[in-house]
mmCIF file with all atom_site columns, C-alpha atoms in Angstrom:
data_model
loop_
_atom_site.group_PDB
_atom_site.id
_atom_site.type_symbol
_atom_site.label_atom_id
_atom_site.label_alt_id
_atom_site.label_comp_id
_atom_site.label_asym_id
_atom_site.label_entity_id
_atom_site.label_seq_id
_atom_site.pdbx_PDB_ins_code
_atom_site.Cartn_x
_atom_site.Cartn_y
_atom_site.Cartn_z
_atom_site.occupancy
_atom_site.B_iso_or_equiv
_atom_site.pdbx_formal_charge
_atom_site.auth_seq_id
_atom_site.auth_comp_id
_atom_site.auth_asym_id
_atom_site.auth_atom_id
_atom_site.pdbx_PDB_model_num
ATOM 1   C CA . MET A 1 1   ? -0.438  24.106  -18.397 1.00 59.00 ? 297 MET A CA 1
ATOM 2   C CA . ALA A 1 2   ? -0.758  20.940  -16.910 1.00 66.00 ? 298 ALA A CA 1
ATOM 3   C CA . ALA A 1 3   ? 0.238   17.887  -18.932 1.00 74.00 ? 299 ALA A CA 1
ATOM 4   C CA . LYS A 1 4   ? -2.616  16.123  -19.952 1.00 79.00 ? 300 LYS A CA 1
ATOM 5   C CA . GLN A 1 5   ? -2.709  12.271  -18.801 1.00 80.00 ? 301 GLN A CA 1
ATOM 6   C CA . PRO A 1 6   ? -3.238  9.856   -21.813 1.00 75.00 ? 302 PRO A CA 1
ATOM 7   C CA . PRO A 1 7   ? -6.067  7.425   -20.831 1.00 73.00 ? 303 PRO A CA 1
ATOM 8   C CA . PRO A 1 8   ? -5.004  4.238   -19.142 1.00 72.00 ? 304 PRO A CA 1
ATOM 9   C CA . LEU A 1 9   ? -4.300  1.729   -21.762 1.00 69.00 ? 305 LEU A CA 1
ATOM 10  C CA . MET A 1 10  ? -6.654  -1.144  -21.687 1.00 66.00 ? 306 MET A CA 1
ATOM 11  C CA . LYS A 1 11  ? -5.174  -4.657  -22.227 1.00 64.00 ? 307 LYS A CA 1
ATOM 12  C CA . LYS A 1 12  ? -7.146  -6.613  -24.639 1.00 60.00 ? 308 LYS A CA 1
ATOM 13  C CA . HIS A 1 13  ? -7.109  -10.162 -23.823 1.00 60.00 ? 309 HIS A CA 1
ATOM 14  C CA . SER A 1 14  ? -7.022  -11.761 -27.351 1.00 53.00 ? 310 SER A CA 1
ATOM 15  C CA . GLN A 1 15  ? -6.656  -15.263 -25.978 1.00 56.00 ? 311 GLN A CA 1
ATOM 16  C CA . THR A 1 16  ? -10.255 -15.161 -24.667 1.00 61.00 ? 312 THR A CA 1
ATOM 17  C CA . ASP A 1 17  ? -11.701 -13.035 -27.597 1.00 64.00 ? 313 ASP A CA 1
ATOM 18  C CA . LEU A 1 18  ? -12.381 -15.608 -30.139 1.00 63.00 ? 314 LEU A CA 1
ATOM 19  C CA . VAL A 1 19  ? -13.627 -13.131 -32.777 1.00 64.00 ? 315 VAL A CA 1
ATOM 20  C CA . SER A 1 20  ? -10.532 -10.867 -32.204 1.00 69.00 ? 316 SER A CA 1
ATOM 21  C CA . ARG A 1 21  ? -8.298  -14.043 -32.618 1.00 68.00 ? 317 ARG A CA 1
ATOM 22  C CA . LEU A 1 22  ? -9.893  -14.958 -35.943 1.00 67.00 ? 318 LEU A CA 1
ATOM 23  C CA . LYS A 1 23  ? -9.860  -11.422 -37.361 1.00 70.00 ? 319 LYS A CA 1
ATOM 24  C CA . THR A 1 24  ? -6.078  -11.213 -36.417 1.00 70.00 ? 320 THR A CA 1
ATOM 25  C CA . ARG A 1 25  ? -5.474  -14.393 -37.909 1.00 67.00 ? 321 ARG A CA 1
ATOM 26  C CA . LYS A 1 26  ? -7.342  -13.695 -41.142 1.00 69.00 ? 322 LYS A CA 1
ATOM 27  C CA . ILE A 1 27  ? -5.479  -10.282 -41.353 1.00 70.00 ? 323 ILE A CA 1
ATOM 28  C CA . LEU A 1 28  ? -2.003  -12.253 -41.291 1.00 67.00 ? 324 LEU A CA 1
ATOM 29  C CA . GLY A 1 29  ? -3.214  -14.839 -43.521 1.00 65.00 ? 325 GLY A CA 1
ATOM 30  C CA . VAL A 1 30  ? -2.770  -17.918 -41.180 1.00 65.00 ? 326 VAL A CA 1
ATOM 31  C CA . GLY A 1 31  ? -5.003  -20.767 -40.265 1.00 64.00 ? 327 GLY A CA 1
ATOM 32  C CA . GLY A 1 32  ? -6.706  -21.203 -43.399 1.00 64.00 ? 328 GLY A CA 1
ATOM 33  C CA . GLU A 1 33  ? -5.586  -23.580 -46.013 1.00 63.00 ? 329 GLU A CA 1
ATOM 34  C CA . ASP A 1 34  ? -2.902  -22.704 -48.932 1.00 63.00 ? 330 ASP A CA 1
ATOM 35  C CA . ASP A 1 35  ? -3.084  -23.984 -52.579 1.00 59.00 ? 331 ASP A CA 1
ATOM 36  C CA . ASP A 1 36  ? -1.503  -27.234 -51.326 1.00 60.00 ? 332 ASP A CA 1
ATOM 37  C CA . GLY A 1 37  ? -3.600  -27.847 -48.718 1.00 59.00 ? 333 GLY A CA 1
ATOM 38  C CA . GLU A 1 38  ? -1.287  -26.885 -45.852 1.00 60.00 ? 334 GLU A CA 1
ATOM 39  C CA . VAL A 1 39  ? -2.736  -25.198 -42.679 1.00 60.00 ? 335 VAL A CA 1
ATOM 40  C CA . HIS A 1 40  ? -0.072  -22.726 -41.468 1.00 57.00 ? 336 HIS A CA 1
ATOM 41  C CA . ARG A 1 41  ? -0.179  -22.077 -37.606 1.00 61.00 ? 337 ARG A CA 1
ATOM 42  C CA . SER A 1 42  ? 1.887   -18.889 -37.771 1.00 62.00 ? 338 SER A CA 1
ATOM 43  C CA . LYS A 1 43  ? 3.165   -16.417 -40.063 1.00 60.00 ? 339 LYS A CA 1
ATOM 44  C CA . ILE A 1 44  ? 6.761   -17.836 -39.799 1.00 60.00 ? 340 ILE A CA 1
ATOM 45  C CA . SER A 1 45  ? 5.814   -21.224 -40.799 1.00 59.00 ? 341 SER A CA 1
ATOM 46  C CA . GLN A 1 46  ? 3.922   -20.152 -43.847 1.00 56.00 ? 342 GLN A CA 1
ATOM 47  C CA . VAL A 1 47  ? 7.010   -17.833 -45.046 1.00 58.00 ? 343 VAL A CA 1
ATOM 48  C CA . LEU A 1 48  ? 9.878   -20.325 -44.131 1.00 59.00 ? 344 LEU A CA 1
ATOM 49  C CA . GLY A 1 49  ? 7.633   -23.481 -45.334 1.00 58.00 ? 345 GLY A CA 1
ATOM 50  C CA . ASN A 1 50  ? 7.403   -26.718 -43.842 1.00 54.00 ? 346 ASN A CA 1
ATOM 51  C CA . GLU A 1 51  ? 10.366  -28.994 -44.610 1.00 50.00 ? 347 GLU A CA 1
ATOM 52  C CA . ILE A 1 52  ? 8.073   -32.118 -44.465 1.00 50.00 ? 348 ILE A CA 1
ATOM 53  C CA . LYS A 1 53  ? 6.342   -30.531 -47.482 1.00 50.00 ? 349 LYS A CA 1
ATOM 54  C CA . PHE A 1 54  ? 9.310   -30.586 -49.663 1.00 52.00 ? 350 PHE A CA 1
ATOM 55  C CA . ALA A 1 55  ? 10.593  -33.945 -48.544 1.00 55.00 ? 351 ALA A CA 1
ATOM 56  C CA . VAL A 1 56  ? 10.267  -36.578 -51.256 1.00 52.00 ? 352 VAL A CA 1
ATOM 57  C CA . ARG A 1 57  ? 8.599   -39.778 -49.674 1.00 73.00 ? 353 ARG A CA 1
ATOM 58  C CA . GLU A 1 58  ? 10.563  -42.131 -51.941 1.00 84.00 ? 354 GLU A CA 1
ATOM 59  C CA . PRO A 1 59  ? 8.785   -45.385 -52.690 1.00 89.00 ? 355 PRO A CA 1
ATOM 60  C CA . LEU A 1 60  ? 10.645  -48.468 -51.646 1.00 91.00 ? 356 LEU A CA 1
ATOM 61  C CA . GLY A 1 61  ? 13.326  -49.253 -54.199 1.00 93.00 ? 357 GLY A CA 1
ATOM 62  C CA . LEU A 1 62  ? 13.192  -46.272 -56.272 1.00 93.00 ? 358 LEU A CA 1
ATOM 63  C CA . ARG A 1 63  ? 16.900  -45.362 -55.957 1.00 94.00 ? 359 ARG A CA 1
ATOM 64  C CA . VAL A 1 64  ? 17.746  -48.967 -56.837 1.00 95.00 ? 360 VAL A CA 1
ATOM 65  C CA . TRP A 1 65  ? 15.555  -48.822 -60.082 1.00 95.00 ? 361 TRP A CA 1
ATOM 66  C CA . GLN A 1 66  ? 17.304  -45.492 -60.802 1.00 95.00 ? 362 GLN A CA 1
ATOM 67  C CA . PHE A 1 67  ? 20.671  -47.140 -60.260 1.00 96.00 ? 363 PHE A CA 1
ATOM 68  C CA . VAL A 1 68  ? 19.981  -50.192 -62.352 1.00 95.00 ? 364 VAL A CA 1
ATOM 69  C CA . SER A 1 69  ? 18.402  -47.917 -65.216 1.00 95.00 ? 365 SER A CA 1
ATOM 70  C CA . ALA A 1 70  ? 21.647  -45.539 -65.294 1.00 95.00 ? 366 ALA A CA 1
ATOM 71  C CA . VAL A 1 71  ? 23.768  -48.609 -65.431 1.00 96.00 ? 367 VAL A CA 1
ATOM 72  C CA . LEU A 1 72  ? 21.775  -50.089 -68.301 1.00 94.00 ? 368 LEU A CA 1
ATOM 73  C CA . PHE A 1 73  ? 21.626  -47.085 -70.284 1.00 94.00 ? 369 PHE A CA 1
ATOM 74  C CA . SER A 1 74  ? 25.303  -46.393 -69.623 1.00 96.00 ? 370 SER A CA 1
ATOM 75  C CA . GLY A 1 75  ? 26.145  -50.315 -70.640 1.00 95.00 ? 371 GLY A CA 1
ATOM 76  C CA . ILE A 1 76  ? 24.323  -50.360 -73.795 1.00 93.00 ? 372 ILE A CA 1
ATOM 77  C CA . ALA A 1 77  ? 25.569  -46.949 -74.957 1.00 94.00 ? 373 ALA A CA 1
ATOM 78  C CA . ILE A 1 78  ? 29.126  -47.977 -74.409 1.00 95.00 ? 374 ILE A CA 1
ATOM 79  C CA . MET A 1 79  ? 28.459  -51.120 -76.470 1.00 93.00 ? 375 MET A CA 1
ATOM 80  C CA . ALA A 1 80  ? 26.713  -49.265 -79.061 1.00 91.00 ? 376 ALA A CA 1
ATOM 81  C CA . LEU A 1 81  ? 29.541  -46.791 -79.315 1.00 93.00 ? 377 LEU A CA 1
ATOM 82  C CA . ALA A 1 82  ? 32.550  -49.093 -79.080 1.00 93.00 ? 378 ALA A CA 1
ATOM 83  C CA . PHE A 1 83  ? 31.146  -52.617 -80.524 1.00 89.00 ? 379 PHE A CA 1
ATOM 84  C CA . PRO A 1 84  ? 28.040  -51.707 -82.993 1.00 87.00 ? 380 PRO A CA 1
ATOM 85  C CA . ASP A 1 85  ? 28.246  -55.105 -84.688 1.00 85.00 ? 381 ASP A CA 1
ATOM 86  C CA . GLN A 1 86  ? 28.005  -57.046 -81.479 1.00 84.00 ? 382 GLN A CA 1
ATOM 87  C CA . LEU A 1 87  ? 25.177  -55.277 -80.154 1.00 81.00 ? 383 LEU A CA 1
ATOM 88  C CA . TYR A 1 88  ? 23.190  -55.597 -83.583 1.00 78.00 ? 384 TYR A CA 1
ATOM 89  C CA . ASP A 1 89  ? 23.931  -59.308 -83.608 1.00 78.00 ? 385 ASP A CA 1
ATOM 90  C CA . ALA A 1 90  ? 22.651  -59.949 -80.128 1.00 75.00 ? 386 ALA A CA 1
ATOM 91  C CA . VAL A 1 91  ? 19.517  -58.417 -80.901 1.00 72.00 ? 387 VAL A CA 1
ATOM 92  C CA . PHE A 1 92  ? 18.763  -59.487 -84.441 1.00 70.00 ? 388 PHE A CA 1
ATOM 93  C CA . ASP A 1 93  ? 20.585  -62.925 -84.169 1.00 70.00 ? 389 ASP A CA 1
ATOM 94  C CA . GLY A 1 94  ? 23.253  -62.957 -86.866 1.00 66.00 ? 390 GLY A CA 1
ATOM 95  C CA . ALA A 1 95  ? 21.698  -60.327 -89.369 1.00 68.00 ? 391 ALA A CA 1
ATOM 96  C CA . GLU A 1 96  ? 24.104  -58.371 -91.300 1.00 74.00 ? 392 GLU A CA 1
ATOM 97  C CA . VAL A 1 97  ? 24.764  -54.897 -90.355 1.00 75.00 ? 393 VAL A CA 1
ATOM 98  C CA . THR A 1 98  ? 24.749  -52.622 -93.186 1.00 82.00 ? 394 THR A CA 1
ATOM 99  C CA . SER A 1 99  ? 25.915  -49.209 -91.608 1.00 85.00 ? 395 SER A CA 1
ATOM 100 C CA . LYS A 1 100 ? 27.370  -48.863 -88.153 1.00 87.00 ? 396 LYS A CA 1
ATOM 101 C CA . THR A 1 101 ? 26.653  -45.082 -88.031 1.00 90.00 ? 397 THR A CA 1
ATOM 102 C CA . PRO A 1 102 ? 22.926  -45.062 -86.956 1.00 89.00 ? 398 PRO A CA 1
ATOM 103 C CA . ILE A 1 103 ? 24.055  -47.749 -84.095 1.00 88.00 ? 399 ILE A CA 1
ATOM 104 C CA . ARG A 1 104 ? 26.657  -45.489 -83.112 1.00 92.00 ? 400 ARG A CA 1
ATOM 105 C CA . LEU A 1 105 ? 24.195  -42.590 -83.057 1.00 93.00 ? 401 LEU A CA 1
ATOM 106 C CA . TYR A 1 106 ? 21.713  -44.627 -81.116 1.00 91.00 ? 402 TYR A CA 1
ATOM 107 C CA . GLY A 1 107 ? 24.515  -45.243 -78.573 1.00 93.00 ? 403 GLY A CA 1
ATOM 108 C CA . GLY A 1 108 ? 25.248  -41.434 -78.293 1.00 94.00 ? 404 GLY A CA 1
ATOM 109 C CA . ALA A 1 109 ? 21.645  -40.724 -77.654 1.00 93.00 ? 405 ALA A CA 1
ATOM 110 C CA . LEU A 1 110 ? 21.556  -43.357 -74.920 1.00 94.00 ? 406 LEU A CA 1
ATOM 111 C CA . LEU A 1 111 ? 24.787  -41.911 -73.332 1.00 95.00 ? 407 LEU A CA 1
ATOM 112 C CA . SER A 1 112 ? 23.328  -38.510 -73.145 1.00 94.00 ? 408 SER A CA 1
ATOM 113 C CA . ILE A 1 113 ? 20.130  -40.104 -71.513 1.00 93.00 ? 409 ILE A CA 1
ATOM 114 C CA . SER A 1 114 ? 22.467  -42.126 -69.334 1.00 95.00 ? 410 SER A CA 1
ATOM 115 C CA . LEU A 1 115 ? 24.190  -38.681 -67.936 1.00 95.00 ? 411 LEU A CA 1
ATOM 116 C CA . ILE A 1 116 ? 20.693  -37.647 -67.149 1.00 93.00 ? 412 ILE A CA 1
ATOM 117 C CA . MET A 1 117 ? 19.786  -40.680 -65.285 1.00 94.00 ? 413 MET A CA 1
ATOM 118 C CA . TRP A 1 118 ? 23.235  -40.461 -63.186 1.00 95.00 ? 414 TRP A CA 1
ATOM 119 C CA . ASN A 1 119 ? 22.531  -36.927 -62.057 1.00 93.00 ? 415 ASN A CA 1
ATOM 120 C CA . ALA A 1 120 ? 18.944  -37.874 -61.146 1.00 92.00 ? 416 ALA A CA 1
ATOM 121 C CA . LEU A 1 121 ? 20.037  -40.406 -58.862 1.00 91.00 ? 417 LEU A CA 1
ATOM 122 C CA . TYR A 1 122 ? 21.568  -37.784 -56.679 1.00 90.00 ? 418 TYR A CA 1
ATOM 123 C CA . THR A 1 123 ? 18.631  -35.474 -56.597 1.00 89.00 ? 419 THR A CA 1
ATOM 124 C CA . ALA A 1 124 ? 15.739  -35.135 -54.149 1.00 87.00 ? 420 ALA A CA 1
ATOM 125 C CA . GLU A 1 125 ? 13.669  -32.961 -56.196 1.00 88.00 ? 421 GLU A CA 1
ATOM 126 C CA . LYS A 1 126 ? 10.480  -34.634 -56.973 1.00 89.00 ? 422 LYS A CA 1
ATOM 127 C CA . VAL A 1 127 ? 10.104  -32.978 -60.180 1.00 90.00 ? 423 VAL A CA 1
ATOM 128 C CA . ILE A 1 128 ? 13.340  -34.125 -61.753 1.00 92.00 ? 424 ILE A CA 1
ATOM 129 C CA . ILE A 1 129 ? 12.965  -37.607 -60.509 1.00 92.00 ? 425 ILE A CA 1
ATOM 130 C CA . ARG A 1 130 ? 9.314   -37.844 -62.189 1.00 93.00 ? 426 ARG A CA 1
ATOM 131 C CA . TRP A 1 131 ? 10.872  -36.320 -65.494 1.00 94.00 ? 427 TRP A CA 1
ATOM 132 C CA . THR A 1 132 ? 13.507  -38.604 -65.648 1.00 95.00 ? 428 THR A CA 1
ATOM 133 C CA . LEU A 1 133 ? 11.168  -41.716 -65.047 1.00 94.00 ? 429 LEU A CA 1
ATOM 134 C CA . LEU A 1 134 ? 8.724   -40.540 -67.539 1.00 95.00 ? 430 LEU A CA 1
ATOM 135 C CA . THR A 1 135 ? 11.752  -40.236 -70.155 1.00 95.00 ? 431 THR A CA 1
ATOM 136 C CA . GLU A 1 136 ? 12.633  -43.878 -69.314 1.00 94.00 ? 432 GLU A CA 1
ATOM 137 C CA . ALA A 1 137 ? 8.953   -45.107 -69.720 1.00 95.00 ? 433 ALA A CA 1
ATOM 138 C CA . CYS A 1 138 ? 9.014   -43.095 -73.296 1.00 95.00 ? 434 CYS A CA 1
ATOM 139 C CA . TYR A 1 139 ? 12.077  -44.317 -74.358 1.00 94.00 ? 435 TYR A CA 1
ATOM 140 C CA . PHE A 1 140 ? 11.359  -48.109 -73.433 1.00 94.00 ? 436 PHE A CA 1
ATOM 141 C CA . GLY A 1 141 ? 7.707   -47.609 -75.111 1.00 95.00 ? 437 GLY A CA 1
ATOM 142 C CA . VAL A 1 142 ? 9.231   -46.236 -78.172 1.00 94.00 ? 438 VAL A CA 1
ATOM 143 C CA . GLN A 1 143 ? 11.853  -48.999 -78.294 1.00 91.00 ? 439 GLN A CA 1
ATOM 144 C CA . PHE A 1 144 ? 9.071   -51.436 -77.920 1.00 93.00 ? 440 PHE A CA 1
ATOM 145 C CA . LEU A 1 145 ? 7.010   -49.926 -80.959 1.00 94.00 ? 441 LEU A CA 1
ATOM 146 C CA . VAL A 1 146 ? 10.292  -49.767 -83.266 1.00 91.00 ? 442 VAL A CA 1
ATOM 147 C CA . VAL A 1 147 ? 11.208  -53.291 -82.730 1.00 86.00 ? 443 VAL A CA 1
ATOM 148 C CA . THR A 1 148 ? 7.845   -54.755 -83.088 1.00 91.00 ? 444 THR A CA 1
ATOM 149 C CA . ALA A 1 149 ? 7.435   -52.750 -86.430 1.00 91.00 ? 445 ALA A CA 1
ATOM 150 C CA . THR A 1 150 ? 10.888  -54.051 -87.365 1.00 84.00 ? 446 THR A CA 1
ATOM 151 C CA . LEU A 1 151 ? 9.614   -57.522 -86.849 1.00 84.00 ? 447 LEU A CA 1
ATOM 152 C CA . ALA A 1 152 ? 6.616   -56.930 -88.755 1.00 87.00 ? 448 ALA A CA 1
ATOM 153 C CA . GLU A 1 153 ? 8.747   -55.917 -91.846 1.00 87.00 ? 449 GLU A CA 1
ATOM 154 C CA . THR A 1 154 ? 11.210  -58.282 -91.678 1.00 81.00 ? 450 THR A CA 1
ATOM 155 C CA . GLY A 1 155 ? 9.891   -61.442 -90.230 1.00 81.00 ? 451 GLY A CA 1
ATOM 156 C CA . LEU A 1 156 ? 12.771  -62.107 -88.045 1.00 76.00 ? 452 LEU A CA 1
ATOM 157 C CA . MET A 1 157 ? 12.131  -63.881 -84.904 1.00 79.00 ? 453 MET A CA 1
ATOM 158 C CA . SER A 1 158 ? 14.551  -64.794 -82.535 1.00 77.00 ? 454 SER A CA 1
ATOM 159 C CA . LEU A 1 159 ? 14.685  -65.361 -78.521 1.00 81.00 ? 455 LEU A CA 1
ATOM 160 C CA . GLY A 1 160 ? 16.908  -62.478 -78.334 1.00 78.00 ? 456 GLY A CA 1
ATOM 161 C CA . ILE A 1 161 ? 13.995  -60.189 -79.689 1.00 82.00 ? 457 ILE A CA 1
ATOM 162 C CA . LEU A 1 162 ? 11.362  -61.551 -77.808 1.00 87.00 ? 458 LEU A CA 1
ATOM 163 C CA . LEU A 1 163 ? 13.453  -61.290 -74.539 1.00 89.00 ? 459 LEU A CA 1
ATOM 164 C CA . LEU A 1 164 ? 14.142  -57.586 -75.697 1.00 86.00 ? 460 LEU A CA 1
ATOM 165 C CA . LEU A 1 165 ? 10.638  -56.922 -76.056 1.00 91.00 ? 461 LEU A CA 1
ATOM 166 C CA . ALA A 1 166 ? 9.402   -58.660 -72.916 1.00 94.00 ? 462 ALA A CA 1
ATOM 167 C CA . SER A 1 167 ? 11.947  -56.486 -70.930 1.00 93.00 ? 463 SER A CA 1
ATOM 168 C CA . ARG A 1 168 ? 10.900  -53.138 -72.745 1.00 93.00 ? 464 ARG A CA 1
ATOM 169 C CA . LEU A 1 169 ? 7.413   -53.981 -71.447 1.00 95.00 ? 465 LEU A CA 1
ATOM 170 C CA . LEU A 1 170 ? 8.443   -54.778 -67.870 1.00 96.00 ? 466 LEU A CA 1
ATOM 171 C CA . PHE A 1 171 ? 10.626  -51.563 -67.813 1.00 95.00 ? 467 PHE A CA 1
ATOM 172 C CA . VAL A 1 172 ? 7.974   -49.464 -69.044 1.00 96.00 ? 468 VAL A CA 1
ATOM 173 C CA . ALA A 1 173 ? 5.785   -50.833 -66.311 1.00 96.00 ? 469 ALA A CA 1
ATOM 174 C CA . ILE A 1 174 ? 8.109   -50.281 -63.316 1.00 95.00 ? 470 ILE A CA 1
ATOM 175 C CA . SER A 1 175 ? 9.054   -46.528 -64.683 1.00 95.00 ? 471 SER A CA 1
ATOM 176 C CA . ILE A 1 176 ? 5.399   -45.764 -64.787 1.00 95.00 ? 472 ILE A CA 1
ATOM 177 C CA . TYR A 1 177 ? 4.741   -47.284 -61.251 1.00 95.00 ? 473 TYR A CA 1
ATOM 178 C CA . TYR A 1 178 ? 7.676   -45.366 -59.773 1.00 94.00 ? 474 TYR A CA 1
ATOM 179 C CA . TYR A 1 179 ? 6.488   -42.135 -61.594 1.00 94.00 ? 475 TYR A CA 1
ATOM 180 C CA . TYR A 1 180 ? 2.973   -42.477 -60.198 1.00 93.00 ? 476 TYR A CA 1
ATOM 181 C CA . GLN A 1 181 ? 4.258   -43.301 -56.697 1.00 92.00 ? 477 GLN A CA 1
ATOM 182 C CA . VAL A 1 182 ? 6.823   -40.274 -56.782 1.00 91.00 ? 478 VAL A CA 1
ATOM 183 C CA . GLY A 1 183 ? 3.967   -37.810 -57.834 1.00 85.00 ? 479 GLY A CA 1
ATOM 184 C CA . ARG A 1 184 ? 1.328   -39.200 -55.018 1.00 81.00 ? 480 ARG A CA 1
ATOM 185 C CA . ARG A 1 185 ? 0.515   -36.616 -52.254 1.00 74.00 ? 481 ARG A CA 1
ATOM 186 C CA . PRO A 1 186 ? 1.877   -37.566 -48.847 1.00 67.00 ? 482 PRO A CA 1
ATOM 187 C CA . LYS A 1 187 ? -0.803  -38.664 -46.427 1.00 66.00 ? 483 LYS A CA 1
ATOM 188 C CA . LYS A 1 188 ? -1.588  -36.109 -43.859 1.00 62.00 ? 484 LYS A CA 1
ATOM 189 C CA . VAL A 1 189 ? -0.078  -36.967 -40.167 1.00 54.00 ? 485 VAL A CA 1
#
């Protein structure tokens, strides 16, 4: 018996056959947009990802703001823990402290938040940076409301309280600004 010769292989020129190329790319799942709007040119880039996609485009001054926030939270926390009378006196202008325990608890809570701020300073993850900025904005907003309600109840008005309220509004605005700037989608190049 003679060995049968296989038919000669026909080489397909997929580079010139547009329909074949499109079918192949569709089967591989490349060429179309994914959930994030990225268009992958190859399966390798789709699997490995695009490093530009994961890099956070940081707004100007973000790291400085994070550092200032961490120092501010740490400083006030240490002052509330170590010198509760002086902290209360600085804010409420000579009013008598009835109990140091709430001020020290406030200092402990601030120290916990400051640890989160210090850790967020060294991360590049967009989600963590945004959550810490939102935490700051909520904290400053709640503090503004609590001090305003205390002013309405007691009727005490001082320069220290007015500066505290103004600074809290400013800090809320800065934190929210950076929160939205970090969350923006980068422009396609």
